[in-house]
CSV table of C-alpha atoms in Angstrom, one decimal:
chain,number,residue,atom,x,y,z
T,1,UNK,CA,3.9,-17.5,17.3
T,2,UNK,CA,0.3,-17.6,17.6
T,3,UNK,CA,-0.6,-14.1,19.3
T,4,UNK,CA,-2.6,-15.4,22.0
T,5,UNK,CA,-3.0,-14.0,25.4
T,6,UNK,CA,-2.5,-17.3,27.1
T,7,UNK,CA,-1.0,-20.8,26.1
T,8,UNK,CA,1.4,-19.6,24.1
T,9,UNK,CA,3.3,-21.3,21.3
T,10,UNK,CA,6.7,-21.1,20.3
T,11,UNK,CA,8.0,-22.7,16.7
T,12,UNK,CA,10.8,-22.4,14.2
T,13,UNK,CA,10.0,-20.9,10.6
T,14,UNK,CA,12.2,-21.8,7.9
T,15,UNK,CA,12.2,-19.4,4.8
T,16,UNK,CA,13.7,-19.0,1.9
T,17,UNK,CA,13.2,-16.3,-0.2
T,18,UNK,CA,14.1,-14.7,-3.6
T,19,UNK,CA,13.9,-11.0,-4.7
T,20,UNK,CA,14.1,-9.6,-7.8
T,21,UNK,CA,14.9,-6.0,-9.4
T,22,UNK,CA,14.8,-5.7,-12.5
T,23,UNK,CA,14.7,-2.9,-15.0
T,24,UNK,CA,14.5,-3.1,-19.3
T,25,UNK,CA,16.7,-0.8,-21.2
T,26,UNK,CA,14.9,1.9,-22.6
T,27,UNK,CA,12.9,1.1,-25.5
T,28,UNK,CA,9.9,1.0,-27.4
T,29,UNK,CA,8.4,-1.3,-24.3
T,30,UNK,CA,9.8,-0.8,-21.2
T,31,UNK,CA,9.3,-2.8,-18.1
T,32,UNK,CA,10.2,-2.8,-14.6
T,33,UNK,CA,9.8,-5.6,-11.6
T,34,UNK,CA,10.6,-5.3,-8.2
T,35,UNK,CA,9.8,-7.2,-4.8
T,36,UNK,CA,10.3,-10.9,-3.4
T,37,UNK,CA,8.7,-14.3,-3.2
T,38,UNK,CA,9.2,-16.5,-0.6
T,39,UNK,CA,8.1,-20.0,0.7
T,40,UNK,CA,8.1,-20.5,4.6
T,41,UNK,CA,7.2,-23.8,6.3
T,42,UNK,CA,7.4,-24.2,10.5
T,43,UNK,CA,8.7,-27.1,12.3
T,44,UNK,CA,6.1,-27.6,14.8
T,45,UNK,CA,3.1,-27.3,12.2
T,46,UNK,CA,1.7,-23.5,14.0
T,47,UNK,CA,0.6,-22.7,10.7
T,48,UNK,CA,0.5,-24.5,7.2
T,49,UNK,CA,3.3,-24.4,5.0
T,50,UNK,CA,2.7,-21.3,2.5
T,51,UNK,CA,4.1,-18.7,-0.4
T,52,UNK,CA,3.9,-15.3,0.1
T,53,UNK,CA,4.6,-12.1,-2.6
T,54,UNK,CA,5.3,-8.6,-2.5
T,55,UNK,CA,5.3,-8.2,-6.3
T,56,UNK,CA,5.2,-5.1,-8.5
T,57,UNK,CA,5.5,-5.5,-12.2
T,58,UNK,CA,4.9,-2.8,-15.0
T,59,UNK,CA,5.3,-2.3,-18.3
T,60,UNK,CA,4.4,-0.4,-21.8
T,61,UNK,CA,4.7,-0.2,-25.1
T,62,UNK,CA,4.8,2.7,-27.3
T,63,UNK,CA,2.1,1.7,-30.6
T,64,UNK,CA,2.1,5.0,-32.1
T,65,UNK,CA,3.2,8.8,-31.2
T,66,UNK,CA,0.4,9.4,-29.2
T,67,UNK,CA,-0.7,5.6,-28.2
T,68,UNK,CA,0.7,3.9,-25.4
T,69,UNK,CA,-0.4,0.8,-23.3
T,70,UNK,CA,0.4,-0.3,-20.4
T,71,UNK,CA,0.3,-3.8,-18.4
T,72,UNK,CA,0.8,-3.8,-14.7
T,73,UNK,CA,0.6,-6.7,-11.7
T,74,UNK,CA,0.6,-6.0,-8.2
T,75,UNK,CA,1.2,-8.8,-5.5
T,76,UNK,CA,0.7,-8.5,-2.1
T,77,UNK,CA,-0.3,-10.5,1.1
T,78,UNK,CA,-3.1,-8.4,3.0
T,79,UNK,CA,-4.7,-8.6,6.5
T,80,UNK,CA,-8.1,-10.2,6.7
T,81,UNK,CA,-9.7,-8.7,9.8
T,82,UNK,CA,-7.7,-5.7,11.2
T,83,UNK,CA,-9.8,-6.8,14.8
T,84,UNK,CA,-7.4,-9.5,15.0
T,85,UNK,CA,-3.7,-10.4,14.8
T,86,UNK,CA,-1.7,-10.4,11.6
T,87,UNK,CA,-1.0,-14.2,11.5
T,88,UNK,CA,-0.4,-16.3,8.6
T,89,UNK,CA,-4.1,-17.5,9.3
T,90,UNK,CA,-5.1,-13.8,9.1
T,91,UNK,CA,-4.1,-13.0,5.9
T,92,UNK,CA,-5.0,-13.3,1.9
T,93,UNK,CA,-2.6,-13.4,-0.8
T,94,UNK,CA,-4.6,-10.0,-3.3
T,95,UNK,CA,-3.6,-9.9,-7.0
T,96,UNK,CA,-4.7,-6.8,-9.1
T,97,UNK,CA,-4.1,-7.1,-12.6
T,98,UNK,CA,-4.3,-4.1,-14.7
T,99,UNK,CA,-4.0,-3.5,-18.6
T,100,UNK,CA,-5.5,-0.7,-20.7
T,101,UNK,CA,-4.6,2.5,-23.2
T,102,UNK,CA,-3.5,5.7,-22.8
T,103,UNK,CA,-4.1,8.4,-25.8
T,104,UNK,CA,-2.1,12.0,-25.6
T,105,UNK,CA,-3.0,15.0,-27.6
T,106,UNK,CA,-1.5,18.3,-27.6
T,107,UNK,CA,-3.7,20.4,-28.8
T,108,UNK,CA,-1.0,23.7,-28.4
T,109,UNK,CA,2.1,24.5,-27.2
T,110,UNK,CA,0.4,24.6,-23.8
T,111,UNK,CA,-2.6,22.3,-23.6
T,112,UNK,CA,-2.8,18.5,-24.0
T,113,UNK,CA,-5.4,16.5,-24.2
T,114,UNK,CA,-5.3,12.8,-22.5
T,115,UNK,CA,-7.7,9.6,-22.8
T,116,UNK,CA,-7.6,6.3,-21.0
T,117,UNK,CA,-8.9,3.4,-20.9
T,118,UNK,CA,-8.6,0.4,-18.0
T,119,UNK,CA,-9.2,-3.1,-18.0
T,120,UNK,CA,-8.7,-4.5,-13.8
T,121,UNK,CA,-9.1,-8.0,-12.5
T,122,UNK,CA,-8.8,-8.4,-8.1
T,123,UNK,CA,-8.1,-11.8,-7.5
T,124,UNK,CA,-7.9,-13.5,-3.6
T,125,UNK,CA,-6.1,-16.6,-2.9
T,126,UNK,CA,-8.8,-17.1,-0.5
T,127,UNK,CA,-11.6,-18.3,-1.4
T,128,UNK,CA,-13.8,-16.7,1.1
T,129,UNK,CA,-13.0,-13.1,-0.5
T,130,UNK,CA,-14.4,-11.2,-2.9
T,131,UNK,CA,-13.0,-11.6,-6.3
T,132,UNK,CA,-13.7,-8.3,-8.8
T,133,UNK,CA,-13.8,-6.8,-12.4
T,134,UNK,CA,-14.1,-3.3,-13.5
T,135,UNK,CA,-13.3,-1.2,-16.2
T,136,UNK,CA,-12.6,2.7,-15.8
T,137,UNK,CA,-12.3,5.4,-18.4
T,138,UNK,CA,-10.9,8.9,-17.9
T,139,UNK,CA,-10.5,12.3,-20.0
T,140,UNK,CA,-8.1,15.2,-18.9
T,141,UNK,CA,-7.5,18.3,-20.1
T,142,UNK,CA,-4.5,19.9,-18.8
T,143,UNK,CA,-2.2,23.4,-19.8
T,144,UNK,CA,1.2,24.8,-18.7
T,145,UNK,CA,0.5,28.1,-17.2
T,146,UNK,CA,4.9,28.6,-16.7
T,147,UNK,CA,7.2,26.1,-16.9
T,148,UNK,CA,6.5,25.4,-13.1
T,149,UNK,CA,2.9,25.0,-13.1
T,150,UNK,CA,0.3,22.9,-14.2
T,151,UNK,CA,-3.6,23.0,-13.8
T,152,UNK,CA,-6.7,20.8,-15.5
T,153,UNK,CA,-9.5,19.0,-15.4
T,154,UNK,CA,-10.6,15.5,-15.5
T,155,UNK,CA,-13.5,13.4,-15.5
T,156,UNK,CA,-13.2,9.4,-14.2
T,157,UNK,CA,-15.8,6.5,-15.2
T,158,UNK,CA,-16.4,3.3,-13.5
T,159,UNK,CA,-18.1,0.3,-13.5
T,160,UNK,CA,-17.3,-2.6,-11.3
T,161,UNK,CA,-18.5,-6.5,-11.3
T,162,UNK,CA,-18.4,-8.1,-8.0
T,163,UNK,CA,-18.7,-12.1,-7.7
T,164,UNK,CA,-21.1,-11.8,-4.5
T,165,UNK,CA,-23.1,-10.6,-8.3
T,166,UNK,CA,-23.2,-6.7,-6.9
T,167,UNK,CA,-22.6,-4.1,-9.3
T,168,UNK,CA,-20.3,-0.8,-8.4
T,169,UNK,CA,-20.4,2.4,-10.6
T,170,UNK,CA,-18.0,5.3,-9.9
T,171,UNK,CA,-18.0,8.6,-11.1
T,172,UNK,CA,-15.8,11.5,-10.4
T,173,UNK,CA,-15.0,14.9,-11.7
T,174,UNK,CA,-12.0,16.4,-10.3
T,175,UNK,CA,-9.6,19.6,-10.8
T,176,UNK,CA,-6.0,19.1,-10.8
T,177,UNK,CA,-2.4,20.9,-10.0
T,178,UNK,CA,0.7,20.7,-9.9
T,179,UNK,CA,3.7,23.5,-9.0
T,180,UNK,CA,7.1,23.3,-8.3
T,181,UNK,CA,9.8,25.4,-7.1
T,182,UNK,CA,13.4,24.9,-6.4
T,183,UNK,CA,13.1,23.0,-3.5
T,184,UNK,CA,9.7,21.9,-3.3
T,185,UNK,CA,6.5,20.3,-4.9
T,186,UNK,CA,3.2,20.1,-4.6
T,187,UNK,CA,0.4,18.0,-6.5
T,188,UNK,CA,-3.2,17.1,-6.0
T,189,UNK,CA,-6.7,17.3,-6.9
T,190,UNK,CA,-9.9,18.0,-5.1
T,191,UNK,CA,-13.5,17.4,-6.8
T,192,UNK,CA,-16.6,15.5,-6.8
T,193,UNK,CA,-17.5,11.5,-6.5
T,194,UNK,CA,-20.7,9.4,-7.0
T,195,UNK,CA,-21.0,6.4,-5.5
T,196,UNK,CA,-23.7,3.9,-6.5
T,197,UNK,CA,-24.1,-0.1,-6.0
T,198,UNK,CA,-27.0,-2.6,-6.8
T,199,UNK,CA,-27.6,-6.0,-5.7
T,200,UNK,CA,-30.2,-8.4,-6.0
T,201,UNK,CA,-32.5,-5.3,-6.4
T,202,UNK,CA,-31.0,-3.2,-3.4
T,203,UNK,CA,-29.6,0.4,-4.4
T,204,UNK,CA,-27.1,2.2,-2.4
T,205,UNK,CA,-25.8,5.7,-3.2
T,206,UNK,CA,-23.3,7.6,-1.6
T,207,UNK,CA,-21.6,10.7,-2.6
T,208,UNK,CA,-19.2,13.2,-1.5
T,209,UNK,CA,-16.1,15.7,-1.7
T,210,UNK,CA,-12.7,13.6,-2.9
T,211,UNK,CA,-9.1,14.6,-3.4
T,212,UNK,CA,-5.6,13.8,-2.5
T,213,UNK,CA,-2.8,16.4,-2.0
T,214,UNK,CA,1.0,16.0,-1.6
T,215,UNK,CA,4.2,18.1,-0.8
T,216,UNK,CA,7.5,17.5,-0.6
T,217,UNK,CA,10.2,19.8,0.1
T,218,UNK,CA,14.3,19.6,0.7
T,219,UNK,CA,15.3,20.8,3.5
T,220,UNK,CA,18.8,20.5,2.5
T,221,UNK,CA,21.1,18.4,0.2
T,222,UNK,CA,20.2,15.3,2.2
T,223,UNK,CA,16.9,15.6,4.4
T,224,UNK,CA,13.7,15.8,2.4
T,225,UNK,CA,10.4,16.8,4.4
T,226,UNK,CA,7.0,14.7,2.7
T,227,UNK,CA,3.4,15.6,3.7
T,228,UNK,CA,0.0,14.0,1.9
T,229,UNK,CA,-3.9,13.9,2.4
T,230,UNK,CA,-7.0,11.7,0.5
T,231,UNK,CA,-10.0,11.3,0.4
T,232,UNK,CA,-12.0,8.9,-1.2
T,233,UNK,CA,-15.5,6.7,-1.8
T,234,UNK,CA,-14.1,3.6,-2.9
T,235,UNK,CA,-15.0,-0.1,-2.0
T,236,UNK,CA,-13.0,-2.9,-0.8
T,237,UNK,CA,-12.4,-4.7,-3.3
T,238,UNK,CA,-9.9,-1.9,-4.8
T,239,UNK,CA,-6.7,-1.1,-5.4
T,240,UNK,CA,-6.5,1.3,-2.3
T,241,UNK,CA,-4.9,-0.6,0.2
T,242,UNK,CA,-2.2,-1.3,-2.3
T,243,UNK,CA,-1.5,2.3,-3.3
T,244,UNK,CA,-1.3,3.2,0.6
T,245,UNK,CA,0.2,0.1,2.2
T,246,UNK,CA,-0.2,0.6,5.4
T,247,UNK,CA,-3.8,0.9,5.4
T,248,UNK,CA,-6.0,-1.9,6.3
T,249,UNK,CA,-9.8,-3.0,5.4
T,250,UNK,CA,-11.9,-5.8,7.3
T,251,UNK,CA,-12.6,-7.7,4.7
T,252,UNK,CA,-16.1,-8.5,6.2
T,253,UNK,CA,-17.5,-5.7,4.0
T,254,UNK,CA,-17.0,-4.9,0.6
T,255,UNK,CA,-18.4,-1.8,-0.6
T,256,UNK,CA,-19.4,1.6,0.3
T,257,UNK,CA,-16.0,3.1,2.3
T,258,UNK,CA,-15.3,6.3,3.2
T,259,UNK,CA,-11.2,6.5,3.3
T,260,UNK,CA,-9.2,9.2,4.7
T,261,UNK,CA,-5.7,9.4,5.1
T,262,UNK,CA,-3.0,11.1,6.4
T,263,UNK,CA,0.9,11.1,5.9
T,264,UNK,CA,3.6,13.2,7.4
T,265,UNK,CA,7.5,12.1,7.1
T,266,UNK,CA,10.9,12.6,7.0
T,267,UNK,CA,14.0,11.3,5.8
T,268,UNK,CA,17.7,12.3,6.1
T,269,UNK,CA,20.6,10.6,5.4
T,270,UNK,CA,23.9,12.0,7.0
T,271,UNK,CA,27.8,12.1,5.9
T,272,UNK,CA,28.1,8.9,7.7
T,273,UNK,CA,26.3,6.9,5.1
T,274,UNK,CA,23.6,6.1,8.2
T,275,UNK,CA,20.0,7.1,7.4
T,276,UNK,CA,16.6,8.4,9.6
T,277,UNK,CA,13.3,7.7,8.5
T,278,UNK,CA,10.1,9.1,10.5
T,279,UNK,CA,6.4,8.5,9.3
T,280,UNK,CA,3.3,10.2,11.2
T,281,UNK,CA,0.1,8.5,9.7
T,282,UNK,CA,-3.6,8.5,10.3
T,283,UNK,CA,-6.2,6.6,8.5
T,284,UNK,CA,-10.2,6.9,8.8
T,285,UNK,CA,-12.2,3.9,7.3
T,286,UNK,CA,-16.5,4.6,7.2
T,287,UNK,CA,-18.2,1.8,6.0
T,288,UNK,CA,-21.0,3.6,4.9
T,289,UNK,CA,-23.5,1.0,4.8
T,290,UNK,CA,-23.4,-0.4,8.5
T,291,UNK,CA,-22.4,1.3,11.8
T,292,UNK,CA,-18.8,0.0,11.6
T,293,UNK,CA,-15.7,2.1,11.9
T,294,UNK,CA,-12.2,2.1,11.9
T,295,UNK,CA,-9.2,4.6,13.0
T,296,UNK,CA,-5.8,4.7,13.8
T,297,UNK,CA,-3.1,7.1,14.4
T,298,UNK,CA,0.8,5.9,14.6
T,299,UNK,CA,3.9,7.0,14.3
T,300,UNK,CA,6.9,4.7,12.5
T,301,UNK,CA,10.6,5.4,12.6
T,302,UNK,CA,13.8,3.4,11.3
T,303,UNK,CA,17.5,4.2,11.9
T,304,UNK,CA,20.4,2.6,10.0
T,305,UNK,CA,23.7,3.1,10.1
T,306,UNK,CA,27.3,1.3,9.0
T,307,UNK,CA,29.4,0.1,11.8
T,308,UNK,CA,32.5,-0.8,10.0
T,309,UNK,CA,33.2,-1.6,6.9
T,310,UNK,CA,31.5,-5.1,7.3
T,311,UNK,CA,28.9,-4.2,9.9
T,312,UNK,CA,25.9,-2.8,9.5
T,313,UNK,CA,22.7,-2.0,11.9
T,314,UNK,CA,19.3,-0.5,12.1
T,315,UNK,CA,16.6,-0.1,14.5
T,316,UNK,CA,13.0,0.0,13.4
T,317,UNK,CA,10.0,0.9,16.2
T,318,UNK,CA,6.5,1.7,15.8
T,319,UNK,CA,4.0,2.5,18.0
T,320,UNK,CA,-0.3,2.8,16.2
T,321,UNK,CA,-3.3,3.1,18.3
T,322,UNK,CA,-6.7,1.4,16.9
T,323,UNK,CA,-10.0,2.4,17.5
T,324,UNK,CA,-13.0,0.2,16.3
T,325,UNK,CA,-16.6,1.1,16.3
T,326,UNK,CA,-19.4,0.4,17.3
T,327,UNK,CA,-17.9,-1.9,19.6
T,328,UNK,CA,-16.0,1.2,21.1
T,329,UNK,CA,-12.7,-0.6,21.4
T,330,UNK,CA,-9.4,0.9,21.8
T,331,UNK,CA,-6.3,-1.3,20.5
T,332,UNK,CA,-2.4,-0.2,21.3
T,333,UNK,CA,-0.3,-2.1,18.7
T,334,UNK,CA,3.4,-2.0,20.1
T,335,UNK,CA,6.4,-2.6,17.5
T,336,UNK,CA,10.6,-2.8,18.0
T,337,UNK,CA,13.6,-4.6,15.9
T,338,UNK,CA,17.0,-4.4,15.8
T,339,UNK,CA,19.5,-5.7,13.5
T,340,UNK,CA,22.9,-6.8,12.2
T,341,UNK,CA,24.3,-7.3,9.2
T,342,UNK,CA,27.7,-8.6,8.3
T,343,UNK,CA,29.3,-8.9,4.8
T,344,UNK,CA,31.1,-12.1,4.5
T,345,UNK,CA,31.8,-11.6,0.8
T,346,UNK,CA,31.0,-9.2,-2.0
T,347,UNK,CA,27.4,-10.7,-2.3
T,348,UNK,CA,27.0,-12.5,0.7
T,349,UNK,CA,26.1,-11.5,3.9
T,350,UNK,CA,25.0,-12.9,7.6
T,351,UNK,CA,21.8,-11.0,8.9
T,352,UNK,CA,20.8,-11.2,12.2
T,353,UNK,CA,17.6,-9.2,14.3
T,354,UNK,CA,15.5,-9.5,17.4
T,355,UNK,CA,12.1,-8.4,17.3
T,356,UNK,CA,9.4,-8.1,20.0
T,357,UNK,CA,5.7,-6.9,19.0
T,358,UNK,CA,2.7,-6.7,21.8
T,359,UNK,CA,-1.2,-5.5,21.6
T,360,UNK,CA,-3.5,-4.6,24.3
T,361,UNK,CA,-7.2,-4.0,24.1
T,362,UNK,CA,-10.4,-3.9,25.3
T,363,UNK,CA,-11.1,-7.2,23.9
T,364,UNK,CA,-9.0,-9.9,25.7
T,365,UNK,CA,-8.8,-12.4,23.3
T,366,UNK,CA,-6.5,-10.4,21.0
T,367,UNK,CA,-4.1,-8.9,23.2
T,368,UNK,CA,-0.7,-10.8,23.1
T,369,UNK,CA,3.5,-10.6,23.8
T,370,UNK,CA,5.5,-12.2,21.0
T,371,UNK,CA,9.4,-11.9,20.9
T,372,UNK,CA,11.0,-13.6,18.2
T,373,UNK,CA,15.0,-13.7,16.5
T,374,UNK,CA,16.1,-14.1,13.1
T,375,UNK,CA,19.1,-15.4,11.6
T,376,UNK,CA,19.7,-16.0,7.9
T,377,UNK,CA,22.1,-15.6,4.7
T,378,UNK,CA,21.3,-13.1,1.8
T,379,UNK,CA,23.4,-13.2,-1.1
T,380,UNK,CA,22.9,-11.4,-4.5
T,381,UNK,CA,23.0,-12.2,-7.9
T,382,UNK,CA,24.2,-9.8,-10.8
């Protein structure tokens, strides 16, 4: 249970959990909430009894025609150090709370004019981390060419308050698109970003091409085809990590990033109610400010598929290869599970899953074997 490379440590873990998804009629506000809490404790103390969240909530009120505001709160338990296991001792419970206006002209039939405004508060559970305020702004102008495509331009503001007492401005102008066709779409942007922060008298500027793209296209009536791309200067204390989950800071430094990502996937779901999922990822993290770097290149997949009428199974594998610099390290993360599932009753079922995860490296003292099974009892509420 530890992921060690030696003396190792096997333990029970109790959890219960609860999930939750929820979705207001629609209305003048509107909210939705999705994810789970859960409390886990382990008999042999191998780590301290602790809650963890993956939480989305979001909401918003119409005030006027043209005024909305939104409220948002995102949830999640994030890595620590990526040059190190993911153990409960390795990770941080992140909380990003967001509120602000959004203001929508239309200035014709075709164009429309759109203000915003964004309060956002990062909170750690840890106290080690660094906790964060900022406030953004944004303007864009946007017109319908055809009824299939969109193009516009907008500028983004912001100004960040770290508690290490470092200040973090952002400033961005960007042009944007979006088409569709019958069986495709595409959206993105691609502009312009300044990067500055100041501490205790210390400037640092960075600057630099941004932009995210992504396509998605249907094969046929039930495989769909996804591919996406980003760029951006951000720092760590954002919200990036959340809106690409997979991708993982060391939390040892806190500003100045260079993030590039890279998504391919595919996912089909066949007559026989069973399901394929692939992913092809690859994420680049530049701290600009030291020598440090991070890659890593993966490929995920999950099957699942009903057995009978009361069985159900799935097998989930991925395989990611980490490179860290400027200790030139090379990492092979190594991930497999499969499953069971049996419906006792309408609501209730028994789950069941064996899991077995390993990691070899240059460094020693982070390579490990773990194999672990599961067994529990899920039922739902309506």
């Amino acid at each position: 249970m530890t992921r060690v490379p030696s003396d190792e440590t096997s333990d029970v873990e109790t959890r219960i959990s609860l999930g939750i998804n929820h979705q207001s009629d629609p209305d003048v506000c509107n909210a939705r909430t999705v994810g789970e809490v859960a409390y886990s404790r382990w008999d042999k103390d191998s780590y301290d009894p602790e809650f963890t969240a993956d939480l989305d909530f979001a909401g918003d009120c119409q005030v006027t025609e043209r005024l909305i505001w939104q409220l948002s709160d995102s949830i999640r338990n994030v890595e620590q150090n990526s040059r190190f296991a993911n153990t409960p001792d390795n990770t941080t419970r992140k909380n990003i709370l967001r509120t602000g206006p959004i203001y929508s002209l239309r200035l014709s039939s075709a164009d429309r004019l759109e203000l915003s405004a964004q309060y956002e508060d990062t909170d750690y559970s840890e106290s080690t981390e660094i906790d964060s305020e900022r406030i953004n702004g944004s303007v864009w102008l946007s017109r319908d060419f055809s009824p299939t495509l969109n193009a516009g331009v907008r500028y983004f503001k912001e100004a960040a308050d770290l508690d290490t007492q470092e200040d973090i401005d952002r400033s961005s102008l960007n042009l944007t698109v979006e088409k569709s066709w019958n069986v495709s779409n595409l959206q993105g942007s691609i502009g312009y970003m300044e990067y500055e922060s100041r501490r205790f008298g210390t400037e640092f500027k960075n600057d630099g091409i941004v932009g995210d793209l992504r396509y998605e296209r249907e094969i046929s009536a039930s495989s769909l085809f996804y591919l996406s791309a980003s760029r951006e200067l951000t720092d760590q204390t954002s919200d990036y990590d959340v809106r690409i989950g997979d991708l993982v800071f060391n939390l040892r430094e806190t500003t100045g990033i260079d993030v590039v990502s890279f998504r391919a996937g595919l996912r089909n779901e066949y007559s026989t109610q069973s399901s394929l999922d692939i992913l092809f990822f690859y994420n680049q993290t530049d701290y600009s400010q030291t020598d440090s770097e991070e890659n890593s290149i993966g490929l995920r997949g999950t099957y699942r598929r009903p057995i009978s009428p009361r069985f159900d199974g799935f097998v989930d594998g991925s395989i990611e290869s980490l490179q860290y610099e400027p200790e030139s390290r090379d990492d092979l993360l190594f991930d497999a599970e499969v499953g069971l599932s049996y419906r006792m009753a309408r609501r209730l079922r028994v789950l069941g899953s064996y899991g077995f995860s390993k990691r070899t490296s240059d460094f020693d003292p982070v390579e490990y074997d773990e194999n672990w099974v599961e067994v529990g009892l899920s039922y739902e509420f309506r």
